[in-house]
Short mmCIF file of C-alpha atoms and ligand atoms in Angstrom, two decimals:
data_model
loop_
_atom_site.label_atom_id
_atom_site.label_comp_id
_atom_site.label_asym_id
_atom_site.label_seq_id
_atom_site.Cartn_x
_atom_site.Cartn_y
_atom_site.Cartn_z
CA UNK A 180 0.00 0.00 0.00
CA UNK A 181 1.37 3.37 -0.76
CA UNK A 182 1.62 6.21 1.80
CA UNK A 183 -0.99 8.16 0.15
CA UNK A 184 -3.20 5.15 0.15
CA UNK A 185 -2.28 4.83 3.93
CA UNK A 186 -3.25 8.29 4.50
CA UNK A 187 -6.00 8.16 2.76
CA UNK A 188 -7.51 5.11 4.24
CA UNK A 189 -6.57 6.70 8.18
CA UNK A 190 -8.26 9.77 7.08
CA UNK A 191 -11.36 7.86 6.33
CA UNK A 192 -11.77 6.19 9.31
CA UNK A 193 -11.41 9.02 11.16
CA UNK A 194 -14.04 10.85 9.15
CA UNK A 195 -16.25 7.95 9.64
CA UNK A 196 -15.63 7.27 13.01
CA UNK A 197 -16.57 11.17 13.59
CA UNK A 198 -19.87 10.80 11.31
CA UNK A 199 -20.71 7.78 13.06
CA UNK A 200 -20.68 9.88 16.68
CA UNK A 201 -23.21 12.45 15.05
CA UNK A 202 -25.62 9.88 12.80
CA UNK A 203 -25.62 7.17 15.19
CA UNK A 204 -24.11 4.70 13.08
CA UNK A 205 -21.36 2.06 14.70
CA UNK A 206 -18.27 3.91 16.06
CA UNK A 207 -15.22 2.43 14.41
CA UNK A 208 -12.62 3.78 16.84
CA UNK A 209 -14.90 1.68 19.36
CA UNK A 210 -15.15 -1.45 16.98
CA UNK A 211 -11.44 -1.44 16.13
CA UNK A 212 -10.36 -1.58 20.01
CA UNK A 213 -9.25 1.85 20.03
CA UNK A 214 -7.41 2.88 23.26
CA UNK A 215 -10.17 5.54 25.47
CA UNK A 216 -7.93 9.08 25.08
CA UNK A 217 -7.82 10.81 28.22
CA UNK A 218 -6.63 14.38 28.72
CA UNK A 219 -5.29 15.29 32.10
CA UNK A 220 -4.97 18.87 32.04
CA UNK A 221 -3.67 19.68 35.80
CA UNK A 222 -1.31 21.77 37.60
CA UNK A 223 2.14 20.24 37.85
CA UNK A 224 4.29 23.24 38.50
CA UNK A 225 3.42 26.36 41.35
CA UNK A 226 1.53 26.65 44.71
CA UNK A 227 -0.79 23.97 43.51
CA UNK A 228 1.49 21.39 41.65
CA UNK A 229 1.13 18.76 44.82
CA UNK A 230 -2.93 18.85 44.10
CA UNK A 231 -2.25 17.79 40.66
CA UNK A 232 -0.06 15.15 41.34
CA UNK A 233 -2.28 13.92 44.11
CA UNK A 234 -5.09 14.31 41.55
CA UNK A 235 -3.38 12.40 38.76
CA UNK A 236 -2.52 9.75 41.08
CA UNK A 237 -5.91 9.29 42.67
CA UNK A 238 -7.17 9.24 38.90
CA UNK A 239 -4.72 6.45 37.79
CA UNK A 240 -5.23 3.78 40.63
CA UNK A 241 -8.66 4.03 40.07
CA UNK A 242 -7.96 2.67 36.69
CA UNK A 243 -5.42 0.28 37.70
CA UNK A 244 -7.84 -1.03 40.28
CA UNK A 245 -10.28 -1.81 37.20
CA UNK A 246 -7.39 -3.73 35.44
CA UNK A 247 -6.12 -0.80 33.78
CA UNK A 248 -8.95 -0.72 31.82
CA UNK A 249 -12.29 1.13 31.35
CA UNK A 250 -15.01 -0.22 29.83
CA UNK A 251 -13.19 -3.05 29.06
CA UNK A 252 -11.01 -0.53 26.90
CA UNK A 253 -7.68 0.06 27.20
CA UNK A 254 -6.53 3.89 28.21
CA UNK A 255 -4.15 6.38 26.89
CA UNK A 256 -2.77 9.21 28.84
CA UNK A 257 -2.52 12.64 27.55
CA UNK A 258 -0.80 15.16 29.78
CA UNK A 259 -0.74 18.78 29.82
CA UNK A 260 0.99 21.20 33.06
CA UNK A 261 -1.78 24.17 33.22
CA UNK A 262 0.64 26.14 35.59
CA UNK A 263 -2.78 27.33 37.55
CA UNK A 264 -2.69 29.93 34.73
CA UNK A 265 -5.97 31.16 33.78
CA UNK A 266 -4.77 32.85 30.52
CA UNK A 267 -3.63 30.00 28.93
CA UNK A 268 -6.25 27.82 29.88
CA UNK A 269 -8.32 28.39 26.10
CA UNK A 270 -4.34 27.12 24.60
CA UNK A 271 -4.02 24.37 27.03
CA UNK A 272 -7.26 23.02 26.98
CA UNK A 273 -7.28 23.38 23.05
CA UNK A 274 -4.26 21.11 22.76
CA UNK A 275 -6.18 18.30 24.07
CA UNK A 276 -9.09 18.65 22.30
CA UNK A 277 -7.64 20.07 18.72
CA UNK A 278 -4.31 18.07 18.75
CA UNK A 279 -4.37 14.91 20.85
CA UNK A 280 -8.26 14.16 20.29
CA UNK A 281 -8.77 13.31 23.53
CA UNK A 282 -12.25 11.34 24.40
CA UNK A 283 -12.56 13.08 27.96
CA UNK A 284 -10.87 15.71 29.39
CA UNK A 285 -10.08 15.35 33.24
CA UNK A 286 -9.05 18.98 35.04
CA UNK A 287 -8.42 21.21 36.74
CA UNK A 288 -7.51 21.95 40.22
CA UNK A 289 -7.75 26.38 39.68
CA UNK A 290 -11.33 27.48 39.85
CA UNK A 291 -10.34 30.34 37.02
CA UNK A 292 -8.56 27.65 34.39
CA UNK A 293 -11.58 25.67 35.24
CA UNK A 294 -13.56 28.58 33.06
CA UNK A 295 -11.42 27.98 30.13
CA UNK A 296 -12.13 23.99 30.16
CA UNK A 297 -15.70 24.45 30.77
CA UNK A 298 -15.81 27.14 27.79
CA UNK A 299 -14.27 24.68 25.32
CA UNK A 300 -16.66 21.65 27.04
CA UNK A 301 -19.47 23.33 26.12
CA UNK A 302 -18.45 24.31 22.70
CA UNK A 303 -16.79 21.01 21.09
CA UNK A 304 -19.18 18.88 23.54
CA UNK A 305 -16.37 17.00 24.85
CA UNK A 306 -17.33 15.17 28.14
CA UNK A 307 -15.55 16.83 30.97
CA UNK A 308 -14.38 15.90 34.74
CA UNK A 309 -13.81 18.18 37.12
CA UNK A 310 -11.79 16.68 40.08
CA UNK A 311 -11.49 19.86 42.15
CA UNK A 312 -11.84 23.48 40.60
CA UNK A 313 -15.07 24.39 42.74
CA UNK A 314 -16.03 27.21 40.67
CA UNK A 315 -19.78 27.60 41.29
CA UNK A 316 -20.53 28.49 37.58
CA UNK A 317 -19.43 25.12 36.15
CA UNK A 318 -22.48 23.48 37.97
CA UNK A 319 -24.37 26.26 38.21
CA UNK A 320 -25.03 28.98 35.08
CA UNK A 321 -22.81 27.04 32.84
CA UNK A 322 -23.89 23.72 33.76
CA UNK A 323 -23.84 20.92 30.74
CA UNK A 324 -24.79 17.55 30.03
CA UNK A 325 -21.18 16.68 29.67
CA UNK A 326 -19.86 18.46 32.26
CA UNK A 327 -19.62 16.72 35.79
CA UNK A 328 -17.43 17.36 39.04
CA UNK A 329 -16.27 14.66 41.61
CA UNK A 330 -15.29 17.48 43.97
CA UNK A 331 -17.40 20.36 45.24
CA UNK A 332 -18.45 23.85 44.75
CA UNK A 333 -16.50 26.68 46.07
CA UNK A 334 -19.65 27.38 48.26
CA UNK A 335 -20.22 23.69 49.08
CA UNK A 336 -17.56 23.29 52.21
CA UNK A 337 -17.49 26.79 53.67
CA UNK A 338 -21.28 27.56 54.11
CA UNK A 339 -21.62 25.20 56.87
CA UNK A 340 -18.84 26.74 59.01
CA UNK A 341 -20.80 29.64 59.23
CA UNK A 342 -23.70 28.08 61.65
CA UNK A 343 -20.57 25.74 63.21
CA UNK A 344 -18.92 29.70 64.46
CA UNK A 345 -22.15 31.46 64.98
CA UNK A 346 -23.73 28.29 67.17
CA UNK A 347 -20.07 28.46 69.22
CA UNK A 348 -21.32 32.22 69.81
CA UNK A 349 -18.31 33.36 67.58
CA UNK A 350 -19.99 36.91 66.15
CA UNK A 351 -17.40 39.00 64.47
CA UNK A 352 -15.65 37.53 61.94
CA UNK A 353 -12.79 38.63 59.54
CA UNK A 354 -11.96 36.79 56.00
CA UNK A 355 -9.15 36.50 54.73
CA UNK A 356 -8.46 34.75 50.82
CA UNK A 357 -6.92 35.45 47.60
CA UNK A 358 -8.61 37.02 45.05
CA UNK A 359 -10.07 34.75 42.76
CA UNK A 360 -13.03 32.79 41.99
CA UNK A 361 -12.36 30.55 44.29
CA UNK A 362 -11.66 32.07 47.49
CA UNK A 363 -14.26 34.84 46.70
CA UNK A 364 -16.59 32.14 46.06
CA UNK A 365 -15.48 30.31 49.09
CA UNK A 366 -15.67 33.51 51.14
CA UNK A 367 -19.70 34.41 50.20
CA UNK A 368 -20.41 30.57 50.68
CA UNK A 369 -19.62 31.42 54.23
CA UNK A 370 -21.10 34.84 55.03
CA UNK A 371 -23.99 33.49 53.60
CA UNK A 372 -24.18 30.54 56.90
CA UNK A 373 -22.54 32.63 58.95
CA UNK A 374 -24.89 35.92 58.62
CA UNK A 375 -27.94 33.69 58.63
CA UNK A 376 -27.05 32.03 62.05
CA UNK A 377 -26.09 35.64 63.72
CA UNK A 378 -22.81 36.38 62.69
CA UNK A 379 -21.24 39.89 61.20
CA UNK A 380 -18.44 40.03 58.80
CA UNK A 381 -16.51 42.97 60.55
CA UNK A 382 -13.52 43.60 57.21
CA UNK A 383 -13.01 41.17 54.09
CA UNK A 384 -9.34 41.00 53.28
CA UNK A 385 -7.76 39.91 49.83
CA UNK A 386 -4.45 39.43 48.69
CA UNK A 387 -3.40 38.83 45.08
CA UNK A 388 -2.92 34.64 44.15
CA UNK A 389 -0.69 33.22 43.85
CA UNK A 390 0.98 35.93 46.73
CA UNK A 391 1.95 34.62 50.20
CA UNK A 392 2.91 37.91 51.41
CA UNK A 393 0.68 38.21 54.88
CA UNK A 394 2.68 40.25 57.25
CA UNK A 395 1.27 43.27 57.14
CA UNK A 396 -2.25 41.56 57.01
CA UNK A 397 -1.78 39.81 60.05
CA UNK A 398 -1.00 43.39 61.50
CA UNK A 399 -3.99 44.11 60.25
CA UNK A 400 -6.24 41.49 62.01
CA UNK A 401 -4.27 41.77 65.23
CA UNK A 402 -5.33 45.10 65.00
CA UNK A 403 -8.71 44.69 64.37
CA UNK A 404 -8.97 41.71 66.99
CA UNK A 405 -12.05 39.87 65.69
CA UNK A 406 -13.53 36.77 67.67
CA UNK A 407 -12.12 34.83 64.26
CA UNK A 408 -10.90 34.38 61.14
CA UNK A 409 -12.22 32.54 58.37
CA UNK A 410 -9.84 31.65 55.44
CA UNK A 411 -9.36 30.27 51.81
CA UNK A 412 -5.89 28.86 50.90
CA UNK A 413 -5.02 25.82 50.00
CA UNK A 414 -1.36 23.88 48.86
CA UNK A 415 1.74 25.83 49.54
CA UNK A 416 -0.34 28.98 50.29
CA UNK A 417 -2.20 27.40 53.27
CA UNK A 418 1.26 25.97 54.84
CA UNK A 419 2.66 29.72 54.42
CA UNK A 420 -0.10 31.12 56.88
CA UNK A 421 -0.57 28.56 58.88
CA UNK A 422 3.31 28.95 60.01
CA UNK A 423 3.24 32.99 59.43
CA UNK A 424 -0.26 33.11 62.02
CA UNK A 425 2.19 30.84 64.13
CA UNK A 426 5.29 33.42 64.16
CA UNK A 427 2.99 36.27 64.15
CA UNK A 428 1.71 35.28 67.61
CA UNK A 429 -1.86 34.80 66.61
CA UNK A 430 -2.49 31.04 67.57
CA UNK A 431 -4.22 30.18 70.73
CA UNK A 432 -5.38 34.08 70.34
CA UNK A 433 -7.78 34.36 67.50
CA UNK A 434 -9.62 31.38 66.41
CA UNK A 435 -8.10 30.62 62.61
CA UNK A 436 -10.99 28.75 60.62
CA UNK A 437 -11.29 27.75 57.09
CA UNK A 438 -12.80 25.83 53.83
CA UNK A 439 -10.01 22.18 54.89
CA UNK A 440 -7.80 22.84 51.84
CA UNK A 441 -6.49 25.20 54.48
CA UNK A 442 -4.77 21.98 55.90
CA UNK A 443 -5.35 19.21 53.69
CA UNK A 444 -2.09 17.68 51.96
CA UNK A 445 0.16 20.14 54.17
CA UNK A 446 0.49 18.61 57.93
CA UNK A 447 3.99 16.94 57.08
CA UNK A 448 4.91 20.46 56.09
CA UNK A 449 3.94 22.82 58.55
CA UNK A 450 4.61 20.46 62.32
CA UNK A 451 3.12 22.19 65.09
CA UNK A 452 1.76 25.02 63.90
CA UNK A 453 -1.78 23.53 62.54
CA UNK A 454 -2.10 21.67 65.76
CA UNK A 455 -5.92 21.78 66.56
CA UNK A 456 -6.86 23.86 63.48
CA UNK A 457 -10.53 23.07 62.62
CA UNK A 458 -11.73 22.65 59.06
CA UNK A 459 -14.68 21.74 56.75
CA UNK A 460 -14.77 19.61 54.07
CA UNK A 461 -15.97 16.61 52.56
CA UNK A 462 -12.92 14.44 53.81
CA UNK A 463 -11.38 13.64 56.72
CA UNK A 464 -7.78 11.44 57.11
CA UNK A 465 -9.72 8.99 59.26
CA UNK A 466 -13.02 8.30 58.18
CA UNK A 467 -13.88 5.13 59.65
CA UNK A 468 -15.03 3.23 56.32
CA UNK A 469 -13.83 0.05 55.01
CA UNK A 470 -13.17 1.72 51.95
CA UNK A 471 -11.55 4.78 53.17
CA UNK A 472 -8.97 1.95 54.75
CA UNK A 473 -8.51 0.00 51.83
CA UNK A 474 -7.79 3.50 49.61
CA UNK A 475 -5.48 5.10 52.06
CA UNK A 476 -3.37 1.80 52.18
CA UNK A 477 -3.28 1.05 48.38
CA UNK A 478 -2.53 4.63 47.61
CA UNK A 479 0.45 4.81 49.89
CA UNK A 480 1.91 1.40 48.93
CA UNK A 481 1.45 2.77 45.18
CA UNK A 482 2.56 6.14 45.74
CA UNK A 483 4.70 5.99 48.98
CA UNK A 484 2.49 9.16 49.85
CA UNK A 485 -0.27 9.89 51.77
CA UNK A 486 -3.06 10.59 50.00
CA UNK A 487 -5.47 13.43 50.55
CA UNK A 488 -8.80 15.16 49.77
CA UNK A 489 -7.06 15.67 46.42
CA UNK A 490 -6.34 12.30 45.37
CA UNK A 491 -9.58 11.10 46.49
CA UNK A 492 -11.80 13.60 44.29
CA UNK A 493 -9.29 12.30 41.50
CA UNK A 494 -9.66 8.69 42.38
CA UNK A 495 -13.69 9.53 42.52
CA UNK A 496 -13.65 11.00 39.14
CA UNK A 497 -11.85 7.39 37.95
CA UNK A 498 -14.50 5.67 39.54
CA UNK A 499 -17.63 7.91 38.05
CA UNK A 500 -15.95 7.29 34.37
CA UNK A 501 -15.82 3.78 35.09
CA UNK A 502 -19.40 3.53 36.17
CA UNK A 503 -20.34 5.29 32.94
CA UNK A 504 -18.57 3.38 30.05
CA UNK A 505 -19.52 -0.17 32.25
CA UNK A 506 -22.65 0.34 31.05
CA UNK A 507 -21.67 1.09 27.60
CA UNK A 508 -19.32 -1.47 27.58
CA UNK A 509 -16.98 1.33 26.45
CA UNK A 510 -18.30 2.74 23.80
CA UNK A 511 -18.14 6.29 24.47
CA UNK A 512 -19.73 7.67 21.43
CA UNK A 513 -22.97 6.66 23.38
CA UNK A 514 -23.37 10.23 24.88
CA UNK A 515 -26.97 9.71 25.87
CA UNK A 516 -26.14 6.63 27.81
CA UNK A 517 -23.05 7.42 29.28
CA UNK A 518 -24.33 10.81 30.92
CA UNK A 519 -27.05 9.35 32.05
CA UNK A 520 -24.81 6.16 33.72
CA UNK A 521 -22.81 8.97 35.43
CA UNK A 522 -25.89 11.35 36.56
CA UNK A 523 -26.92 7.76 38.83
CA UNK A 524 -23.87 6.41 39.15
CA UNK A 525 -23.52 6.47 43.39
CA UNK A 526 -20.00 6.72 44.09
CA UNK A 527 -18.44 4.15 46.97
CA UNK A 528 -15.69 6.65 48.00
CA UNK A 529 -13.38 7.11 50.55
CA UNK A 530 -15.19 10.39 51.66
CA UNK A 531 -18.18 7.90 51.94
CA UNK A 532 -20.85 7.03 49.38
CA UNK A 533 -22.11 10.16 47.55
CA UNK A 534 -24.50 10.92 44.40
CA UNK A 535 -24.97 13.27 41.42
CA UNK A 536 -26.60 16.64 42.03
CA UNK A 537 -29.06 17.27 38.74
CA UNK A 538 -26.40 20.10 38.12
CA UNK A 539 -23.79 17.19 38.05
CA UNK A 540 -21.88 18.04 41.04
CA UNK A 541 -21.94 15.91 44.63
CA UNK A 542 -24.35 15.65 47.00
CA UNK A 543 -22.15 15.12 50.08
CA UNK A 544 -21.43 15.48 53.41
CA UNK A 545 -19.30 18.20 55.17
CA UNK A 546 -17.60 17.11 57.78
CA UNK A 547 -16.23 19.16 60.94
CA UNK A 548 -11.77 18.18 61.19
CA UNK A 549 -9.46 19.23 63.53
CA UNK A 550 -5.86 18.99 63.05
CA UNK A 551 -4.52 16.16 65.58
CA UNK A 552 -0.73 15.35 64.84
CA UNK A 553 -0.36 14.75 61.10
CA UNK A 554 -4.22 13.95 60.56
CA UNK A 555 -7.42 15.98 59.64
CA UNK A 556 -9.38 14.18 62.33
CA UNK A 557 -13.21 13.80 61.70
CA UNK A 558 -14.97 15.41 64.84
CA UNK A 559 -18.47 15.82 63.46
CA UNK A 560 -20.79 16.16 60.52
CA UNK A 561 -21.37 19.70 59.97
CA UNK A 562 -24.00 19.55 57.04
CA UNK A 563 -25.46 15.78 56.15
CA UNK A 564 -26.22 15.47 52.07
CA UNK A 565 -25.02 18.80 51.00
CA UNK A 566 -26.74 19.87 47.67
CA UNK A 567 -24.85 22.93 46.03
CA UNK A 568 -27.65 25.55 45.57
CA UNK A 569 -26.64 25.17 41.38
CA UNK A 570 -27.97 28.74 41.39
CA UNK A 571 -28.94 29.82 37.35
CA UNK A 572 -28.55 26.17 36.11
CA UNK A 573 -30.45 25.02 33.20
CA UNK A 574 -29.37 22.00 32.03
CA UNK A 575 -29.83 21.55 28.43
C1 BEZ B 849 -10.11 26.37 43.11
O1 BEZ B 849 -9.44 27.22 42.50
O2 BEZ B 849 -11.28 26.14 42.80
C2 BEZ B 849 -9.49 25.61 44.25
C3 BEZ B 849 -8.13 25.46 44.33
C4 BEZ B 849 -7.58 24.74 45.37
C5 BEZ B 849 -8.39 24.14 46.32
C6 BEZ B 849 -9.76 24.31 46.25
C7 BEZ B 849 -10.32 25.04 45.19
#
């Protein structure tokens, strides 16, 4: 055969295996035991390069714990490092999509590259996983039958620390975040608990991410001497405070509360100075779940690491794509199907078992963590079955 008949005869399959997606006929890709393409488009450099490695790992054992398959299809990897960099996002995402093909994209960690994913999503209809990015807008005004999130909303985790402070009799609070979607987002979800139950915000302080500069905020709040102060940071930027609150005298003086990225993933970093920090989120080091056990072992035999919230939302969004092409035996050109396998999919995870929202993001418990030695210990359930609010979602 010559090269041009080669060519040619590549060119028509692909042609035909795209036709087939839009008239319904037999995918060929499928039929010819073509490898499932997935795109992990994560952070693997800057303040949040350990959530995309924990994310990527949590992703993969979930695969190799279905025999490295899904679907009974075999997988290809497709990396790209997003550098938490909202501008090239569009690029980034593009080269998945556009140049490697990919079947499913699988990112991001930043709320604000998030946007950029969930732009392209929508437009090319490629199905997309969110493992963390919380931005509310994803699964709420810009939800999409092929977008879905194993993680949370930016609300989701810090609206029900707002009753926990205000029910403590905790009234004036100061926030504290950097200023982006997410810890904006983080920040309103909550005001919103915490102004309901009683509570005043008394001054809302920013700082530029990915900027760890707090002295002269912590001045600042000394200054102002609130009952507490609630916080969004999470990675290298959560360690940084958590040790600069330490040195600037503040712990064991003002109460230092947060959405748990605050401390998740960081304890080995930071010693003594998150002892007895509390936390919400929808994971805890501990849970007491058979599952939770056999994770938290597997991972750290694989991975000689300790996992964390992190690699569980990526393991979670392993398991929800599995769910889905099991019941189309891996043929993802089966859109209808597979979306609707994933909206009832309930997901057995290590956070405990949790379901799709309509808006396609979890319906999950938040649990109350304090810091005890190197473990977010589970103390409570702050908010059983927590439904994001999905606020100006219409799903198409
Ligand atoms: C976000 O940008 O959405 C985000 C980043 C890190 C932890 C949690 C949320």
């Amino acid at each position: 055969m010559s090269k041009n008949q080669a060519f040619g005869r590549r060119e028509f399959l692909k042609t035909a295996a795209a036709a087939a997606g839009v008239a319904g006929l037999p995918n060929l890709a499928f039929a010819q035991g073509a490898k499932i393409k997935i795109g992990l488009m994560l952070p693997y450099t800057g303040t949040y390069a350990q959530l995309g490695v924990a994310i990527t790992n949590g992703f993969k054992l979930a695969v190799e714990e279905s025999g490295g398959k899904l679907g009974g299809r075999e997988i290809e990897y497709f990396t790209v490092d997003d550098e938490s960099d909202p501008s090239k996002a569009t690029d980034n995402t593009n080269k998945l999509v556009t140049r490697d093909k990919v079947d499913v994209l699988v990112g991001t960690v930043h709320s604000g590259v998030a946007m950029g994913m969930v732009k392209i999503a929508r437009e090319t209809g490629t199905l997309l996983i969110i493992p963390n990015a919380g931005s509310d807008a994803a699964t709420g005004a810009l939800c999409a039958p092929n977008i879905f999130r194993t993680s949370f909303t930016n609300w989701q985790p810090a609206y029900p620390m707002g009753k926990v402070l205000a029910d403590r009799g905790i009234k004036k609070v100061v926030t504290l975040t950097w200023k982006y979607g997410a810890g904006e987002e983080s920040i309103n979800g909550f005001k919103e608990g915490f102004i309901k139950a009683g509570g005043t915000i008394m001054k809302e302080l920013y700082l530029p991410f990915p900027n760890v500069e707090f002295q002269s905020l912590l001045t600042e709040i000394a200054s102002i001497k609130p009952d507490a102060v609630f916080v969004f940071f999470a990675g290298g930027g959560g360690a940084k405070l958590i040790k600069d609150w330490q040195a600037a005298g503040l712990k064991g003086k003002i109460g230092l509360y947060g959405a748990g990225f605050l401390t998740d993933g960081i304890l080995d970093a930071v010693g003594d100075a998150a002892e007895g920090l509390e936390t919400t989120l929808h994971y805890g080091d501990g849970i007491e779940t058979p599952k939770n056990k056999t994770f938290r072992l597997n991972y750290a035999k694989t991975f000689k690491l300790q996992p964390d919230v992190y690699a569980v939302q990526g393991y979670d969004a392993g398991l929800l794509l599995a769910a889905g092409l099991k019941v189309v035996s891996g043929d993802i050109s089966k859109k209808k199907e597979l979306y609707a396998a994933m909206e009832k999919a309930k997901i057995d995870s290590p956070r405990g078992v949790w379901t799709m929202s309509k808006s396609h993001n979890p319906v999950q418990d938040i649990y109350l963590r304090k810091v005890v030695g190197k473990e977010n210990k589970v103390t409570g359930v702050a908010h059983k079955a927590l439904a994001d609010p999905a606020r100006g979602c219409k799903m198409g």
